[in-house]
């Protein structure tokens, strides 16, 4: 993988564009895990494990902080997605993507620029075969671009123990990733509000 993780939108924004709110939250959880601030909790949950040493990128800082503060008690991925603070941070991340010309406001859909960005990032950062030789920034970018497939390859134990990959089910992306042009941001219950 190249150093493209440091250029352009941060990994949470890339994940949001590729797979919607749930994908962005997974990348935020992974960023915290890679810094030692989050660990797997009991029965497919996550929890804080150490003080948060700061965010990994300028884009997504609010989302990482919201996720961290929401994990003081063990939470599953569905519980985390319902937390008001996480939902507000997702709305902020979406607003940043709209302002950058990467998402349309209503219905929330990727723009041509976002599709080009994702295509270019995938071309410069192919799906990894394993974590060997990858920096934390490259791991985050891989998960942002390739979702559960990359999670299972790069951090298999944490992914399984924290319940990040949905116990083997394919991570559903927005309708636009399934061939449609729709606006399925259903990964965040109740939409973008709160």
Coordinates of N, CA and C in Angstrom, one line a residue:
X1 N 0.8 -1.2 0.0 CA 0.0 0.0 0.0 C 0.9 1.2 0.0
X2 N 0.4 2.2 -0.6 CA 1.2 3.5 -0.7 C 0.8 4.4 0.5
X3 N 1.4 5.6 0.5 CA 1.1 6.5 1.6 C -0.2 7.3 1.4
X4 N -1.1 6.8 0.6 CA -2.3 7.5 0.2 C -3.2 7.7 1.4
X5 N -3.0 7.1 2.6 CA -3.8 7.3 3.7 C -3.7 8.7 4.3
X6 N -2.6 9.3 4.0 CA -2.4 10.7 4.6 C -2.9 11.8 3.7
X7 N -3.3 11.4 2.4 CA -3.8 12.4 1.5 C -5.3 12.3 1.3
X8 N -5.9 13.5 1.3 CA -7.4 13.5 1.0 C -8.2 13.2 2.3
X9 N -9.4 12.7 2.1 CA -10.3 12.4 3.3 C -9.7 11.4 4.2
X10 N -10.0 11.4 5.4 CA -9.5 10.4 6.4 C -10.2 9.1 6.2
X11 N -9.8 8.1 6.9 CA -10.3 6.7 6.7 C -11.8 6.6 7.1
X12 N -12.3 7.4 8.1 CA -13.7 7.3 8.5 C -14.5 7.9 7.4
X13 N -14.1 8.9 6.7 CA -14.8 9.5 5.6 C -14.8 8.5 4.4
X14 N -13.7 7.9 4.1 CA -13.6 6.9 3.1 C -14.6 5.8 3.4
X15 N -14.6 5.3 4.6 CA -15.5 4.2 5.0 C -17.0 4.7 4.8
X16 N -17.3 5.9 5.2 CA -18.6 6.4 5.1 C -19.1 6.4 3.6
X17 N -18.2 6.8 2.8 CA -18.5 6.9 1.3 C -18.7 5.5 0.8
X18 N -17.9 4.5 1.2 CA -17.9 3.1 0.7 C -19.1 2.4 1.3
X19 N -19.3 2.5 2.6 CA -20.3 1.6 3.2 C -21.3 2.2 4.1
X20 N -21.3 3.5 4.3 CA -22.3 4.1 5.1 C -21.8 4.3 6.6
X21 N -22.7 4.7 7.4 CA -22.4 5.0 8.8 C -21.8 3.9 9.6
X22 N -22.3 2.7 9.5 CA -21.7 1.5 10.2 C -20.3 1.3 9.8
X23 N -19.9 1.4 8.6 CA -18.6 1.2 8.1 C -17.7 2.3 8.8
X24 N -18.1 3.5 8.8 CA -17.3 4.6 9.4 C -17.1 4.3 10.9
X25 N -18.1 3.9 11.6 CA -17.9 3.6 13.0 C -17.0 2.4 13.2
X26 N -17.0 1.4 12.4 CA -16.1 0.3 12.5 C -14.6 0.8 12.3
X27 N -14.4 1.7 11.4 CA -13.0 2.3 11.2 C -12.6 3.1 12.5
X28 N -13.6 3.8 13.1 CA -13.3 4.6 14.3 C -12.9 3.6 15.4
X29 N -13.7 2.5 15.6 CA -13.4 1.5 16.6 C -12.0 0.9 16.4
X30 N -11.7 0.6 15.1 CA -10.4 0.0 14.8 C -9.3 1.0 15.1
X31 N -9.4 2.3 14.8 CA -8.4 3.2 15.1 C -8.1 3.3 16.6
X32 N -9.2 3.2 17.4 CA -9.0 3.2 18.8 C -8.3 1.9 19.3
X33 N -8.7 0.8 18.7 CA -8.1 -0.5 19.0 C -6.6 -0.5 18.7
X34 N -6.2 0.0 17.5 CA -4.8 0.0 17.1 C -4.0 0.9 18.0
X35 N -4.6 1.9 18.7 CA -3.8 2.7 19.6 C -3.9 2.2 21.0
X36 N -4.6 1.0 21.2 CA -4.7 0.4 22.5 C -5.7 1.0 23.5
X37 N -6.7 1.8 22.9 CA -7.7 2.4 23.7 C -9.0 1.6 23.8
X38 N -9.2 0.6 23.0 CA -10.4 -0.2 23.0 C -10.0 -1.6 22.8
X39 N -10.7 -2.5 23.5 CA -10.5 -3.9 23.5 C -11.8 -4.6 23.3
X40 N -11.8 -5.9 23.0 CA -13.0 -6.7 22.9 C -13.5 -6.9 24.4
X41 N -14.8 -6.8 24.5 CA -15.5 -7.0 25.8 C -16.1 -8.3 25.8
X42 N -17.0 -8.6 26.8 CA -17.6 -9.9 26.8 C -18.7 -10.0 25.7
X43 N -18.8 -11.3 25.3 CA -19.8 -11.7 24.3 C -20.0 -10.7 23.1
X44 N -19.0 -10.6 22.3 CA -19.2 -9.8 21.1 C -19.4 -8.3 21.3
X45 N -18.8 -7.8 22.3 CA -18.9 -6.4 22.6 C -17.5 -5.7 22.6
X46 N -17.5 -4.4 22.7 CA -16.2 -3.7 22.8 C -16.3 -2.8 24.1
X47 N -15.1 -2.4 24.6 CA -15.0 -1.5 25.7 C -13.7 -0.8 25.7
X48 N -13.7 0.3 26.5 CA -12.4 1.1 26.6 C -11.4 0.2 27.4
X49 N -10.1 0.4 27.1 CA -9.1 -0.4 27.8 C -8.0 0.5 28.3
X50 N -8.0 1.7 27.9 CA -6.9 2.7 28.3 C -7.4 4.1 27.9
X51 N -6.8 5.1 28.5 CA -7.1 6.5 28.1 C -6.9 6.6 26.6
X52 N -7.7 7.4 25.9 CA -7.6 7.7 24.5 C -6.4 8.6 24.3
X53 N -5.4 8.2 23.5 CA -4.2 9.0 23.3 C -4.4 10.1 22.2
X54 N -5.6 10.3 21.7 CA -5.9 11.3 20.6 C -6.3 10.6 19.4
X55 N -6.8 11.4 18.4 CA -7.4 10.8 17.2 C -6.3 10.5 16.2
X56 N -6.6 9.6 15.3 CA -5.6 9.2 14.3 C -5.5 10.1 13.1
X57 N -6.5 10.9 12.9 CA -6.5 11.8 11.7 C -7.4 13.0 12.0
X58 N -7.3 14.1 11.3 CA -8.1 15.3 11.5 C -9.5 15.0 11.1
X59 N -9.8 14.2 10.1 CA -11.1 13.9 9.7 C -11.5 12.7 10.5
X60 N -12.7 12.8 11.2 CA -13.1 11.7 12.0 C -12.8 11.8 13.5
X61 N -12.2 12.9 13.9 CA -11.8 13.1 15.3 C -13.1 13.0 16.2
X62 N -14.1 13.7 15.8 CA -15.4 13.7 16.6 C -16.0 12.3 16.7
X63 N -15.9 11.5 15.6 CA -16.4 10.2 15.6 C -15.6 9.3 16.5
X64 N -14.3 9.4 16.5 CA -13.5 8.6 17.4 C -13.7 8.9 18.9
X65 N -13.9 10.2 19.1 CA -14.1 10.6 20.5 C -15.5 10.1 21.0
X66 N -16.5 10.2 20.1 CA -17.8 9.8 20.4 C -17.9 8.3 20.7
X67 N -17.2 7.5 19.8 CA -17.1 6.1 20.0 C -16.4 5.7 21.3
X68 N -15.3 6.4 21.6 CA -14.5 6.1 22.8 C -15.4 6.4 24.0
X69 N -16.0 7.6 24.1 CA -16.8 7.9 25.2 C -18.1 7.0 25.4
X70 N -18.5 6.4 24.3 CA -19.6 5.5 24.3 C -19.3 4.1 24.8
X71 N -18.0 3.8 24.8 CA -17.5 2.4 25.2 C -17.0 2.3 26.6
X72 N -17.3 3.2 27.5 CA -16.9 3.0 28.9 C -17.6 1.8 29.5
X73 N -18.8 1.5 29.1 CA -19.5 0.3 29.4 C -19.5 -0.6 28.1
X74 N -19.2 -1.9 28.3 CA -19.2 -2.7 27.1 C -20.4 -2.5 26.2
X75 N -20.2 -2.4 24.9 CA -21.3 -2.2 23.9 C -21.1 -3.0 22.7
X76 N -22.2 -3.5 22.1 CA -22.1 -4.2 20.9 C -22.2 -3.2 19.8
X77 N -21.9 -3.6 18.6 CA -22.0 -2.7 17.4 C -23.4 -2.1 17.3
X78 N -24.5 -2.9 17.3 CA -25.8 -2.2 17.2 C -26.1 -1.2 18.3
X79 N -25.6 -1.5 19.5 CA -25.8 -0.6 20.6 C -25.0 0.7 20.4
X80 N -23.8 0.6 19.9 CA -23.0 1.7 19.6 C -23.6 2.6 18.6
X81 N -24.2 2.0 17.5 CA -24.8 2.8 16.5 C -26.0 3.6 16.9
X82 N -26.6 3.2 18.1 CA -27.8 4.0 18.6 C -27.4 5.1 19.5
X83 N -26.2 5.2 20.0 CA -25.8 6.2 20.9 C -25.9 7.6 20.3
X84 N -26.6 8.5 21.0 CA -26.8 9.8 20.5 C -25.5 10.6 20.1
X85 N -24.5 10.4 20.9 CA -23.2 11.1 20.6 C -22.6 10.5 19.3
X86 N -22.7 9.2 19.1 CA -22.1 8.6 17.9 C -22.9 9.1 16.7
X87 N -24.2 9.2 16.8 CA -25.1 9.6 15.7 C -24.8 11.1 15.4
X88 N -24.6 11.9 16.4 CA -24.2 13.3 16.1 C -22.9 13.4 15.4
X89 N -21.9 12.6 15.8 CA -20.6 12.6 15.2 C -20.7 12.1 13.7
X90 N -21.6 11.1 13.5 CA -21.8 10.7 12.1 C -22.4 11.7 11.3
X91 N -23.4 12.5 11.8 CA -24.0 13.6 11.1 C -23.0 14.6 10.8
X92 N -22.1 14.9 11.7 CA -21.0 15.9 11.4 C -20.1 15.4 10.3
X93 N -19.7 14.1 10.3 CA -18.8 13.5 9.3 C -19.5 13.6 7.9
X94 N -20.8 13.3 7.9 CA -21.6 13.4 6.7 C -21.6 14.8 6.2
X95 N -21.8 15.8 7.1 CA -21.8 17.2 6.6 C -20.5 17.6 6.0
X96 N -19.4 17.1 6.6 CA -18.1 17.4 6.1 C -18.0 16.8 4.7
X97 N -18.5 15.6 4.5 CA -18.4 15.0 3.1 C -19.3 15.7 2.1
X98 N -20.4 16.2 2.6 CA -21.3 17.1 1.7 C -20.5 18.3 1.3
X99 N -19.9 19.0 2.3 CA -19.2 20.3 2.1 C -18.0 20.0 1.1
X100 N -17.4 18.9 1.2 CA -16.3 18.5 0.3 C -16.7 18.1 -1.1
X101 N -18.0 18.0 -1.3 CA -18.5 17.6 -2.6 C -18.5 16.1 -2.8
X102 N -18.4 15.3 -1.8 CA -18.3 13.9 -1.9 C -19.7 13.2 -1.7
X103 N -20.6 13.8 -1.1 CA -22.0 13.3 -0.9 C -23.0 14.4 -1.2
X104 N -24.1 13.9 -1.8 CA -25.2 14.8 -2.0 C -26.0 14.8 -0.6
X105 N -26.6 15.9 -0.3 CA -27.3 16.0 0.9 C -28.6 15.1 1.0
X106 N -29.5 15.3 0.0 CA -30.7 14.5 0.0 C -31.0 14.1 -1.4
X107 N -31.2 12.9 -1.7 CA -30.9 11.8 -0.8 C -29.4 11.6 -0.6
X108 N -28.9 11.1 0.5 CA -27.4 11.0 0.7 C -26.9 10.0 -0.3
X109 N -26.2 10.4 -1.3 CA -25.6 9.6 -2.3 C -24.2 10.1 -2.6
X110 N -23.3 9.1 -3.0 CA -22.0 9.5 -3.4 C -22.1 10.4 -4.7
X111 N -21.2 11.3 -4.8 CA -21.0 12.1 -6.0 C -20.1 11.5 -6.9
X112 N -20.0 12.0 -8.1 CA -19.0 11.5 -9.1 C -17.6 11.6 -8.5
X113 N -17.3 12.7 -7.8 CA -16.0 12.9 -7.2 C -15.7 11.8 -6.2
X114 N -16.7 11.4 -5.4 CA -16.5 10.3 -4.4 C -16.2 9.0 -5.1
X115 N -17.0 8.7 -6.1 CA -16.8 7.4 -6.9 C -15.4 7.4 -7.4
X116 N -14.9 8.5 -8.0 CA -13.5 8.6 -8.5 C -12.5 8.4 -7.4
X117 N -12.7 9.1 -6.3 CA -11.8 9.0 -5.1 C -11.7 7.5 -4.7
X118 N -12.8 6.8 -4.5 CA -12.8 5.4 -4.1 C -12.1 4.5 -5.1
X119 N -12.4 4.8 -6.4 CA -11.7 4.0 -7.5 C -10.2 4.2 -7.4
X120 N -9.8 5.5 -7.3 CA -8.3 5.8 -7.3 C -7.7 5.2 -6.0
X121 N -8.3 5.3 -4.9 CA -7.7 4.7 -3.6 C -7.6 3.2 -3.8
X122 N -8.6 2.5 -4.3 CA -8.5 1.1 -4.5 C -7.4 0.7 -5.5
X123 N -7.2 1.5 -6.5 CA -6.1 1.2 -7.4 C -4.8 1.4 -6.8
X124 N -4.6 2.3 -5.9 CA -3.3 2.6 -5.2 C -3.1 1.7 -4.0
X125 N -4.2 1.1 -3.4 CA -4.1 0.4 -2.2 C -5.0 -0.9 -2.4
X126 N -4.4 -1.9 -3.1 CA -5.2 -3.2 -3.3 C -5.5 -3.9 -1.9
X127 N -6.5 -4.7 -2.0 CA -6.9 -5.5 -0.8 C -5.7 -6.2 -0.2
X128 N -5.4 -6.1 1.1 CA -4.3 -6.7 1.7 C -4.5 -8.2 1.9
X129 N -3.4 -9.0 1.8 CA -3.5 -10.4 2.1 C -3.2 -10.7 3.6
X130 N -2.7 -9.7 4.3 CA -2.4 -9.9 5.7 C -1.8 -8.6 6.3
X131 N -1.6 -8.5 7.6 CA -1.2 -7.2 8.2 C 0.3 -7.0 8.1
X132 N 1.1 -8.0 7.6 CA 2.5 -7.9 7.6 C 2.9 -6.6 6.8
X133 N 3.8 -5.8 7.4 CA 4.4 -4.7 6.7 C 3.4 -3.4 6.6
X134 N 2.2 -3.5 7.1 CA 1.3 -2.4 7.0 C 1.4 -1.5 8.3
X135 N 1.4 -0.2 8.1 CA 1.3 0.7 9.2 C -0.2 0.8 9.7
X136 N -0.4 1.3 10.9 CA -1.8 1.5 11.3 C -2.6 2.4 10.3
X137 N -2.0 3.4 9.7 CA -2.8 4.2 8.7 C -3.1 3.4 7.5
X138 N -2.3 2.5 7.1 CA -2.6 1.6 5.9 C -3.6 0.6 6.3
X139 N -3.6 0.1 7.5 CA -4.6 -0.9 8.0 C -6.0 -0.2 8.0
X140 N -6.0 1.1 8.5 CA -7.3 1.8 8.6 C -7.8 2.1 7.2
X141 N -7.0 2.5 6.2 CA -7.4 2.7 4.9 C -7.9 1.4 4.2
X142 N -7.2 0.3 4.5 CA -7.7 -1.0 3.9 C -9.1 -1.3 4.4
X143 N -9.3 -1.2 5.7 CA -10.6 -1.5 6.2 C -11.7 -0.5 5.7
X144 N -11.3 0.8 5.6 CA -12.2 1.8 5.0 C -12.6 1.4 3.6
X145 N -11.7 0.9 2.8 CA -11.9 0.5 1.4 C -12.6 -0.8 1.2
X146 N -12.2 -1.8 2.1 CA -12.6 -3.2 1.8 C -13.5 -3.8 2.9
X147 N -13.8 -3.0 3.9 CA -14.8 -3.4 4.9 C -14.4 -4.7 5.7
X148 N -15.5 -5.5 5.9 CA -15.4 -6.7 6.7 C -14.3 -7.7 6.2
X149 N -14.1 -7.8 4.9 CA -13.1 -8.6 4.3 C -11.8 -8.3 4.8
X150 N -11.4 -7.0 4.9 CA -10.1 -6.5 5.4 C -10.1 -6.7 6.9
X151 N -11.1 -6.4 7.6 CA -11.1 -6.6 9.1 C -10.8 -8.1 9.4
X152 N -11.4 -9.0 8.7 CA -11.1 -10.4 9.0 C -9.7 -10.9 8.7
X153 N -9.1 -10.2 7.7 CA -7.7 -10.6 7.3 C -6.7 -9.9 8.2
X154 N -7.0 -8.6 8.6 CA -6.0 -7.8 9.3 C -6.0 -7.9 10.8
X155 N -7.2 -8.0 11.3 CA -7.3 -8.1 12.8 C -8.4 -9.1 13.1
X156 N -8.1 -10.4 12.8 CA -9.1 -11.4 12.9 C -9.6 -11.7 14.3
X157 N -8.8 -11.7 15.3 CA -9.2 -12.0 16.7 C -10.0 -10.9 17.2
X158 N -9.6 -9.7 17.1 CA -10.4 -8.5 17.6 C -11.7 -8.5 16.8
X159 N -11.7 -8.7 15.5 CA -12.9 -8.6 14.7 C -13.9 -9.6 15.2
X160 N -13.5 -10.8 15.5 CA -14.4 -11.9 15.9 C -14.9 -11.6 17.4
X161 N -13.9 -11.3 18.3 CA -14.2 -11.2 19.7 C -15.1 -9.9 20.0
X162 N -14.9 -8.9 19.2 CA -15.6 -7.6 19.4 C -17.0 -7.6 18.6
X163 N -17.2 -8.6 17.8 CA -18.4 -8.7 17.0 C -18.5 -7.7 15.9
X164 N -17.4 -7.3 15.4 CA -17.4 -6.2 14.3 C -17.9 -6.7 13.0
X165 N -17.6 -8.0 12.6 CA -18.0 -8.4 11.3 C -19.3 -9.1 11.2
X166 N -20.1 -9.0 12.2 CA -21.5 -9.5 12.1 C -21.5 -11.0 12.0
X167 N -20.6 -11.7 12.6 CA -20.5 -13.2 12.7 C -20.6 -13.8 11.3
X168 N -19.8 -13.3 10.4 CA -19.6 -13.9 9.1 C -20.6 -13.5 8.1
X169 N -21.6 -12.6 8.4 CA -22.5 -12.1 7.4 C -21.8 -11.1 6.6
X170 N -22.1 -11.0 5.3 CA -21.6 -9.9 4.5 C -22.0 -8.6 5.0
X171 N -21.1 -7.6 5.0 CA -21.4 -6.3 5.5 C -22.3 -5.6 4.4
X172 N -23.5 -5.3 4.6 CA -24.3 -4.6 3.6 C -23.9 -3.2 3.4
X173 N -23.5 -2.8 2.2 CA -23.2 -1.4 1.9 C -24.4 -0.7 1.5
X174 N -24.3 0.6 1.2 CA -25.4 1.4 0.7 C -25.9 0.8 -0.6
X175 N -27.1 1.1 -1.0 CA -27.7 0.6 -2.2 C -26.8 0.9 -3.4
X176 N -26.0 2.1 -3.4 CA -25.2 2.4 -4.6 C -24.1 1.4 -4.8
X177 N -23.7 0.7 -3.7 CA -22.6 -0.4 -3.8 C -23.2 -1.7 -4.3
X178 N -24.5 -1.8 -4.3 CA -25.2 -3.0 -4.8 C -25.8 -2.9 -6.2
X179 N -25.3 -1.9 -6.9 CA -25.8 -1.7 -8.2 C -26.8 -0.7 -8.4
X180 N -27.5 -0.3 -7.3 CA -28.6 0.7 -7.4 C -28.0 2.1 -7.2
X181 N -28.8 3.1 -7.4 CA -28.3 4.4 -7.2 C -28.9 5.0 -6.0
X182 N -29.5 4.2 -5.1 CA -30.3 4.7 -4.0 C -29.5 5.3 -2.9
X183 N -30.1 5.5 -1.8 CA -29.6 6.3 -0.7 C -29.7 5.5 0.6
X184 N -29.3 4.3 0.7 CA -29.5 3.5 1.8 C -28.4 3.7 2.9
X185 N -28.6 4.6 3.8 CA -27.7 4.9 4.9 C -28.3 4.3 6.1
X186 N -28.9 3.1 6.0 CA -29.7 2.4 7.0 C -28.8 1.9 8.1
X187 N -27.5 1.9 8.0 CA -26.6 1.5 9.0 C -26.7 2.2 10.3
X188 N -27.3 3.4 10.3 CA -27.5 4.2 11.4 C -29.0 4.3 11.7
X189 N -29.4 3.6 12.7 CA -30.9 3.5 13.0 C -31.4 4.9 13.1
X190 N -32.5 5.1 12.5 CA -33.2 6.4 12.6 C -32.6 7.5 11.7
X191 N -31.7 7.1 10.8 CA -31.1 8.1 9.8 C -30.0 8.9 10.5
X192 N -29.8 10.1 10.0 CA -28.7 10.9 10.4 C -29.0 11.8 11.5
X193 N -30.2 11.9 12.0 CA -30.5 12.9 13.0 C -29.8 12.6 14.3
X194 N -30.2 13.4 15.3 CA -29.7 13.4 16.7 C -28.5 14.1 16.8

